[in-house]
Coordinates of C-alpha atoms in Angstrom, one line a residue:
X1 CA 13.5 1.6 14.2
X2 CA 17.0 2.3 13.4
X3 CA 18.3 6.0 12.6
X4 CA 20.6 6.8 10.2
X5 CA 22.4 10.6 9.8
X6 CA 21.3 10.2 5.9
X7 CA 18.0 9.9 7.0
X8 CA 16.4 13.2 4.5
X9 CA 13.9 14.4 7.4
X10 CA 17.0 14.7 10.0
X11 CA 19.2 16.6 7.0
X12 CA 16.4 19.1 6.6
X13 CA 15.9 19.7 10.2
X14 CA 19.6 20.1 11.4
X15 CA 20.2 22.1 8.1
X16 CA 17.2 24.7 9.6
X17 CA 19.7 24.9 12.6
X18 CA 23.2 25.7 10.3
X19 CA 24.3 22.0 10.7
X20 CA 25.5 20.7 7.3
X21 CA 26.3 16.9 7.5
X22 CA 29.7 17.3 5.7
X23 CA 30.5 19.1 9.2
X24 CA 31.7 16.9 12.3
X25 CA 29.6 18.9 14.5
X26 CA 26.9 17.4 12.7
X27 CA 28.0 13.8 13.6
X28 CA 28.4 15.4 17.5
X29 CA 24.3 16.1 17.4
X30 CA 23.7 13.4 15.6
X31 CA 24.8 10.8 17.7
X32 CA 23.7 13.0 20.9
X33 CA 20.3 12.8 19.7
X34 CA 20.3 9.3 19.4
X35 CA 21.5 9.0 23.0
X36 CA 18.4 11.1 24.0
X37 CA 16.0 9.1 22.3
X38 CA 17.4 5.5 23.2
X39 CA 16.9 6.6 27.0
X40 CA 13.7 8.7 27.1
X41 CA 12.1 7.9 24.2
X42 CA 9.2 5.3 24.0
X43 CA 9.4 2.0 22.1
X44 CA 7.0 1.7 19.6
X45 CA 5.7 -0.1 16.3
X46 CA 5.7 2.2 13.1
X47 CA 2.6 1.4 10.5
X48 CA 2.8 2.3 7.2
X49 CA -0.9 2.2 6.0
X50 CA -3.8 0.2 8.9
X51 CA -3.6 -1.5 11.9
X52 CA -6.0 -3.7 13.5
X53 CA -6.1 -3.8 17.4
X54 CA -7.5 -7.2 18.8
X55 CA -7.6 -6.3 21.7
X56 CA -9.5 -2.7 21.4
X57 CA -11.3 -4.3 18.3
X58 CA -10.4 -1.1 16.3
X59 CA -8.9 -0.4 12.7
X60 CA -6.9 2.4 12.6
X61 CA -6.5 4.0 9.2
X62 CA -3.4 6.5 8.3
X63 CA -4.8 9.6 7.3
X64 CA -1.8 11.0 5.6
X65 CA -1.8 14.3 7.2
X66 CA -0.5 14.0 11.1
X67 CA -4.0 12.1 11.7
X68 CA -5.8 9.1 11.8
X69 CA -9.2 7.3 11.3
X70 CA -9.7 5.0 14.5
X71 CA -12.6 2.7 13.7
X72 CA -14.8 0.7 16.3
X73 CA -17.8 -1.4 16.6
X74 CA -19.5 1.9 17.8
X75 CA -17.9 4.4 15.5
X76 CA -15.8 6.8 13.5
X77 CA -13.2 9.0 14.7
X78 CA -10.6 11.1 13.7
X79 CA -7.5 11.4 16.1
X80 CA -4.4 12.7 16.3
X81 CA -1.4 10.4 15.0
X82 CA 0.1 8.2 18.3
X83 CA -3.5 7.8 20.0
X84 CA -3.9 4.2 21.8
X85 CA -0.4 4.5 20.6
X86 CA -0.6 3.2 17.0
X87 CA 1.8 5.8 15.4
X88 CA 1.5 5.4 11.8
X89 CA 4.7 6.8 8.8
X90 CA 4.7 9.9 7.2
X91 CA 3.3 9.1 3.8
X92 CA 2.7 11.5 0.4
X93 CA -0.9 10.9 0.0
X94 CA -4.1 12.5 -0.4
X95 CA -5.9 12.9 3.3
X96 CA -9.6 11.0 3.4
X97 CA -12.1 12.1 4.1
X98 CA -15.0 10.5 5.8
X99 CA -18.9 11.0 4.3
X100 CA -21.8 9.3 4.8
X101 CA -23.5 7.4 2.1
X102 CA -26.4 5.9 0.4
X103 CA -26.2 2.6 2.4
X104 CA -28.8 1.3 -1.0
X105 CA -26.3 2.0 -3.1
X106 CA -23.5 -0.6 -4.0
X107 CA -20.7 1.8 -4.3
X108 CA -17.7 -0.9 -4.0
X109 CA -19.6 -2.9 -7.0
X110 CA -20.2 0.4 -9.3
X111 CA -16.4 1.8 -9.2
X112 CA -14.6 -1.1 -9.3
X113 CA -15.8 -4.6 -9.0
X114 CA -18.0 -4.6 -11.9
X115 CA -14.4 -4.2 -14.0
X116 CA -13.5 -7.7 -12.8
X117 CA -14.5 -9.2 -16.2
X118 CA -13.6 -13.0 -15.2
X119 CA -12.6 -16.2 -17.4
X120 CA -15.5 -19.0 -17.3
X121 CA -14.1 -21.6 -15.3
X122 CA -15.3 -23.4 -12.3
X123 CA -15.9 -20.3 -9.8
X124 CA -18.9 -17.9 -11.4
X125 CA -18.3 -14.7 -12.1
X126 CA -20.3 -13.4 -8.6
X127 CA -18.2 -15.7 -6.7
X128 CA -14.7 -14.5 -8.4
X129 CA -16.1 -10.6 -8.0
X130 CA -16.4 -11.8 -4.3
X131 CA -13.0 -13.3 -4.1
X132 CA -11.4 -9.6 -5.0
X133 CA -13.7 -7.9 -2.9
X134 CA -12.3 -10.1 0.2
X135 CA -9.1 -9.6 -0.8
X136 CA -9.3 -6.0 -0.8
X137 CA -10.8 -6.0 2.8
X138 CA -8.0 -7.6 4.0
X139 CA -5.8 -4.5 2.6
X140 CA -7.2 -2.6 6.2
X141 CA -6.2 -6.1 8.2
X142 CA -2.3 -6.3 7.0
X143 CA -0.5 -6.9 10.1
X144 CA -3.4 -9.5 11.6
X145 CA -2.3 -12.2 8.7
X146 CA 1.0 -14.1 8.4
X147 CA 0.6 -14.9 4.9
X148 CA -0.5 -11.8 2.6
X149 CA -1.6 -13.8 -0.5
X150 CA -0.8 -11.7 -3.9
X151 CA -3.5 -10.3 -6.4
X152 CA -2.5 -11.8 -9.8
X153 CA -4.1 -10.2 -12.3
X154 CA -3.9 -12.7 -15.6
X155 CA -5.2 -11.6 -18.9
X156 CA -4.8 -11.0 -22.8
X157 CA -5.1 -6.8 -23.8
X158 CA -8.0 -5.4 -23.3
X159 CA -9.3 -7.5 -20.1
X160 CA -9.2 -4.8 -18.2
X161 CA -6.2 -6.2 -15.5
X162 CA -4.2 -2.6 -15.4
X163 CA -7.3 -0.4 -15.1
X164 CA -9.0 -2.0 -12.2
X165 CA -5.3 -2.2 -10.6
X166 CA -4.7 0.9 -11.3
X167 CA -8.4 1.7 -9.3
X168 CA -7.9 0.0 -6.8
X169 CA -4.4 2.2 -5.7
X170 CA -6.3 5.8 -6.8
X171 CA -9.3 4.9 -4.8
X172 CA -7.0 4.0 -1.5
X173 CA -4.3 6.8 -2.2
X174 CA -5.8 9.3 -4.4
X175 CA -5.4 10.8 -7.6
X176 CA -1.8 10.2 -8.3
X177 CA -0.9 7.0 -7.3
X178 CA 0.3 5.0 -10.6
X179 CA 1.6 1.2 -11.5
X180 CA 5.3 0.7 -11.1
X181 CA 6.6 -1.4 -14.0
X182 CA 9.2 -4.4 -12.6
X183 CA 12.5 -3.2 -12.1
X184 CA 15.7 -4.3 -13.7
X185 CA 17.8 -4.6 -10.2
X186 CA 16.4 -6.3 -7.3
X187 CA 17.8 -3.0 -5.2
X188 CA 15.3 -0.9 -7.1
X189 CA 12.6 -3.1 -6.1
X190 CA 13.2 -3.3 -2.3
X191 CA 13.1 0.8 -2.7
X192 CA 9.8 0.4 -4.1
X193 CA 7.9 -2.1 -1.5
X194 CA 9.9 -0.4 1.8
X195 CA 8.2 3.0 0.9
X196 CA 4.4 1.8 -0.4
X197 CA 1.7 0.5 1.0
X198 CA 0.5 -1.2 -2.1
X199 CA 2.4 -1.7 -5.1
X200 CA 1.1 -2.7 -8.3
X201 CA 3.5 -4.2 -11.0
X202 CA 2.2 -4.4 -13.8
X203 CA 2.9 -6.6 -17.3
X204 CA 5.2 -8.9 -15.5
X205 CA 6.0 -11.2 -18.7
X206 CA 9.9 -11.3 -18.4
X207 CA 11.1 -13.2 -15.4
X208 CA 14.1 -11.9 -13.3
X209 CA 16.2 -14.1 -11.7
X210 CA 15.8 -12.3 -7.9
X211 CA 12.1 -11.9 -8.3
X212 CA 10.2 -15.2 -7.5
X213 CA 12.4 -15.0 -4.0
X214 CA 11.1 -11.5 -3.3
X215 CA 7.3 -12.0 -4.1
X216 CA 8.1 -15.4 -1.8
X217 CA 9.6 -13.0 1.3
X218 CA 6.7 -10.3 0.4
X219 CA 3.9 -12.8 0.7
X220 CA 5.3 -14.2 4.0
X221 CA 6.1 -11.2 5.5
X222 CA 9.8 -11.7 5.6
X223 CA 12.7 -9.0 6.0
X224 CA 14.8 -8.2 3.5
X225 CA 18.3 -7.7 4.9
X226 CA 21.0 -5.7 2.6
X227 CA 24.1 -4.3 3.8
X228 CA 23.7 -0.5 3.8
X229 CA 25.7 1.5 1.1
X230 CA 29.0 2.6 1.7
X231 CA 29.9 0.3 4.7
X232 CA 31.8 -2.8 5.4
X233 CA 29.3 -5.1 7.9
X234 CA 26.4 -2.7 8.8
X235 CA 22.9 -4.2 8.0
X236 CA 19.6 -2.8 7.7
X237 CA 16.3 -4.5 7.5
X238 CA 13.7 -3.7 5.1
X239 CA 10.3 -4.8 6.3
X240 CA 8.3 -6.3 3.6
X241 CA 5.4 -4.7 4.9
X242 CA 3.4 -3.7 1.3
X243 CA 0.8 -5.6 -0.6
X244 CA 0.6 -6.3 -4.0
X245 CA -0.8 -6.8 -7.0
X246 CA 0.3 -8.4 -10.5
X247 CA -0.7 -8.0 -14.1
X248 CA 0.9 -10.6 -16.7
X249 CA -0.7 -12.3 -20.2
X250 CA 1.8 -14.1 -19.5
X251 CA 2.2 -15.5 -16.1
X252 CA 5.9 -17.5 -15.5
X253 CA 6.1 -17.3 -11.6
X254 CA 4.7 -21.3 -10.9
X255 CA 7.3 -21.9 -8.2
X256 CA 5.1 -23.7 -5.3
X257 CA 6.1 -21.2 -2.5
X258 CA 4.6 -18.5 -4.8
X259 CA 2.0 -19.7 -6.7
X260 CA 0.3 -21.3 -3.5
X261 CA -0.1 -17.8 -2.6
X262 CA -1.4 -16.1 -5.0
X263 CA -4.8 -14.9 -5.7
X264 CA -5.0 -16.0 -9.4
X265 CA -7.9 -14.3 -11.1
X266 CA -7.8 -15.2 -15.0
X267 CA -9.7 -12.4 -17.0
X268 CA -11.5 -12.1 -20.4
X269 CA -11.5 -9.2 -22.9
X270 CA -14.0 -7.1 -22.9
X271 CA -16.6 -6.9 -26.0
X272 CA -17.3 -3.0 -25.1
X273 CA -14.7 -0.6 -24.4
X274 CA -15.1 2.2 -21.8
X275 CA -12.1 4.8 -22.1
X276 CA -9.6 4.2 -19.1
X277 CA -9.9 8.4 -18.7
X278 CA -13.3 8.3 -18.4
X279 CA -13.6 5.1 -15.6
X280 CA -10.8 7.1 -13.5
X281 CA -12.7 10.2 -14.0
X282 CA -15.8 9.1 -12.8
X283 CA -14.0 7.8 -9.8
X284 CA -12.4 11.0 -8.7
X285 CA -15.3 12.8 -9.5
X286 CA -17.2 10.9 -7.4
X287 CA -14.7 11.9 -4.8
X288 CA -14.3 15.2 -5.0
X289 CA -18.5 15.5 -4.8
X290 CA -18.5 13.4 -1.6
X291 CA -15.9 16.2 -0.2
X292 CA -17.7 18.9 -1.1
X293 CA -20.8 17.9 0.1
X294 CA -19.4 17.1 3.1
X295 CA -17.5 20.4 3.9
X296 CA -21.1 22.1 2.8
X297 CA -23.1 20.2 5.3
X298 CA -20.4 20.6 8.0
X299 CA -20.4 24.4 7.7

């Protein structure tokens, strides 16, 4: 992974030392430490979010907070960041924590795939509820897929499409992750899926020009190549390495090398209304219980 002297992490560190980048003794340390790390350091991938290990047969789960979850046939460990060396990004996101459950209970169903309130059409609504609940299993298996097919949400007000997206990113990432609506400029939205492991965009009724060829490259795993600001021939690569999720009434996106990869769930409005406050509520609730009761038992 290239290094650039913008990079905020290095500023902040080298500014802890006196080194201000406007300085050329800053571009003397820069570079040196560059030096250093192309000859002793060790080459390895960076994960944003999971990573699944054929060959161990282990998922490995960011933690968020300089740890991870490494998961096996046998069991459930927490390790430090870099073990079996899977070394996963620094990410602003609430830490998990691991309890134990009431295996009787359908927990999955109750928070979030009884909100899939599906359209009547050849697939019942059992069979589309399991059709979501794959898809978000794959979420932990990103990097073992070429083709990442898209969760597209389609449905009139009131059907429910931004709440149980809006679920499904709280219950991975905690409290404050939110739906992004669809940028204006294409630059905005390679920001957005180079930093996030899951990005929701949501009412996505107005086409942009740019946008069928990104959700194309995001699908397929492509890079997204951009010259870097402020120079003449100097690329950098963005890896499209995010999933997402879509929310439209209005769906336009029907060019083949999307729409074959898309995970088109049609929805219905609801005939009872639960408020959104409430649903999320009882979600994070739920959450903060399990931690309790797991710090209580562990003391």
């Amino acid at each position: 992974m290239e290094v650039y002297e913008d990079e905020p992490k290095l500023v902040s560190l080298l500014g802890q030392m006196g080194l201000n980048p406007s300085e050329q003794v800053y571009k003397y340390v820069f570079e040196e430490i560059k030096r250093f790390g192309n000859e002793n350091g060790i080459e390895s991938q960076i994960y944003l979010y999971t990573h699944y290990c054929l060959k161990r047969n282990c998922l490995y789960i960011n933690n968020f907070d300089g740890t991870i979850y490494k998961i096996s046939e046998d069991s459930i460990d927490r390790v430090i960041n870099g073990t079996d060396g899977v070394l996963f990004r620094k990410v602003d996101s609430e830490p998990i924590e691991y309890a134990q459950i009431d295996q009787k209970e359908d927990l999955l169903y109750q928070h979030l795939l009884s909100l899939v309130n599906p359209e009547e059409d050849h697939l019942g609504p059992n069979e589309t509820r399991a059709l979501v609940h794959i898809w978000f299993l794959s979420l932990f298996f990103f990097d073992y897929f070429q083709t990442h097919p898209i969760l597209a949400l389609i449905g009139e007000k009131g059907s429910g499409k931004t709440t149980l997206s809006r679920l499904i990113g709280k219950l991975l990432f905690g409290g404050d992750f939110e739906v992004s609506p669809l940028p204006d400029k294409e630059s905005d939205f390679d920001a957005l899926v180079a930093n996030r492991a899951l990005v929701v965009l949501d009412n996505v009724d107005e086409n942009r020009r740019w946008l069928c060829n990104r959700l194309a490259s995001i699908a397929t795993g492509e890079v997204i190549t951009k010259r870097k600001l402020y120079t003449t021939n100097q690329l950098i690569e963005i890896p499209s390495n995010c999933q997402l999720i879509i929310t439209s009434r209005n769906p336009f996106f029907t060019r083949d090398d999307v729409s074959d990869r898309l995970l088109l769930i049609r929805l219905k409005r609801f005939e009872e209304f639960k408020p959104e406050k409430q649903i999320i509520k009882s979600l994070l609730e739920f959450q903060v219980l399990e931690k309790t009761w797991q710090r209580q038992k562990a003391q």
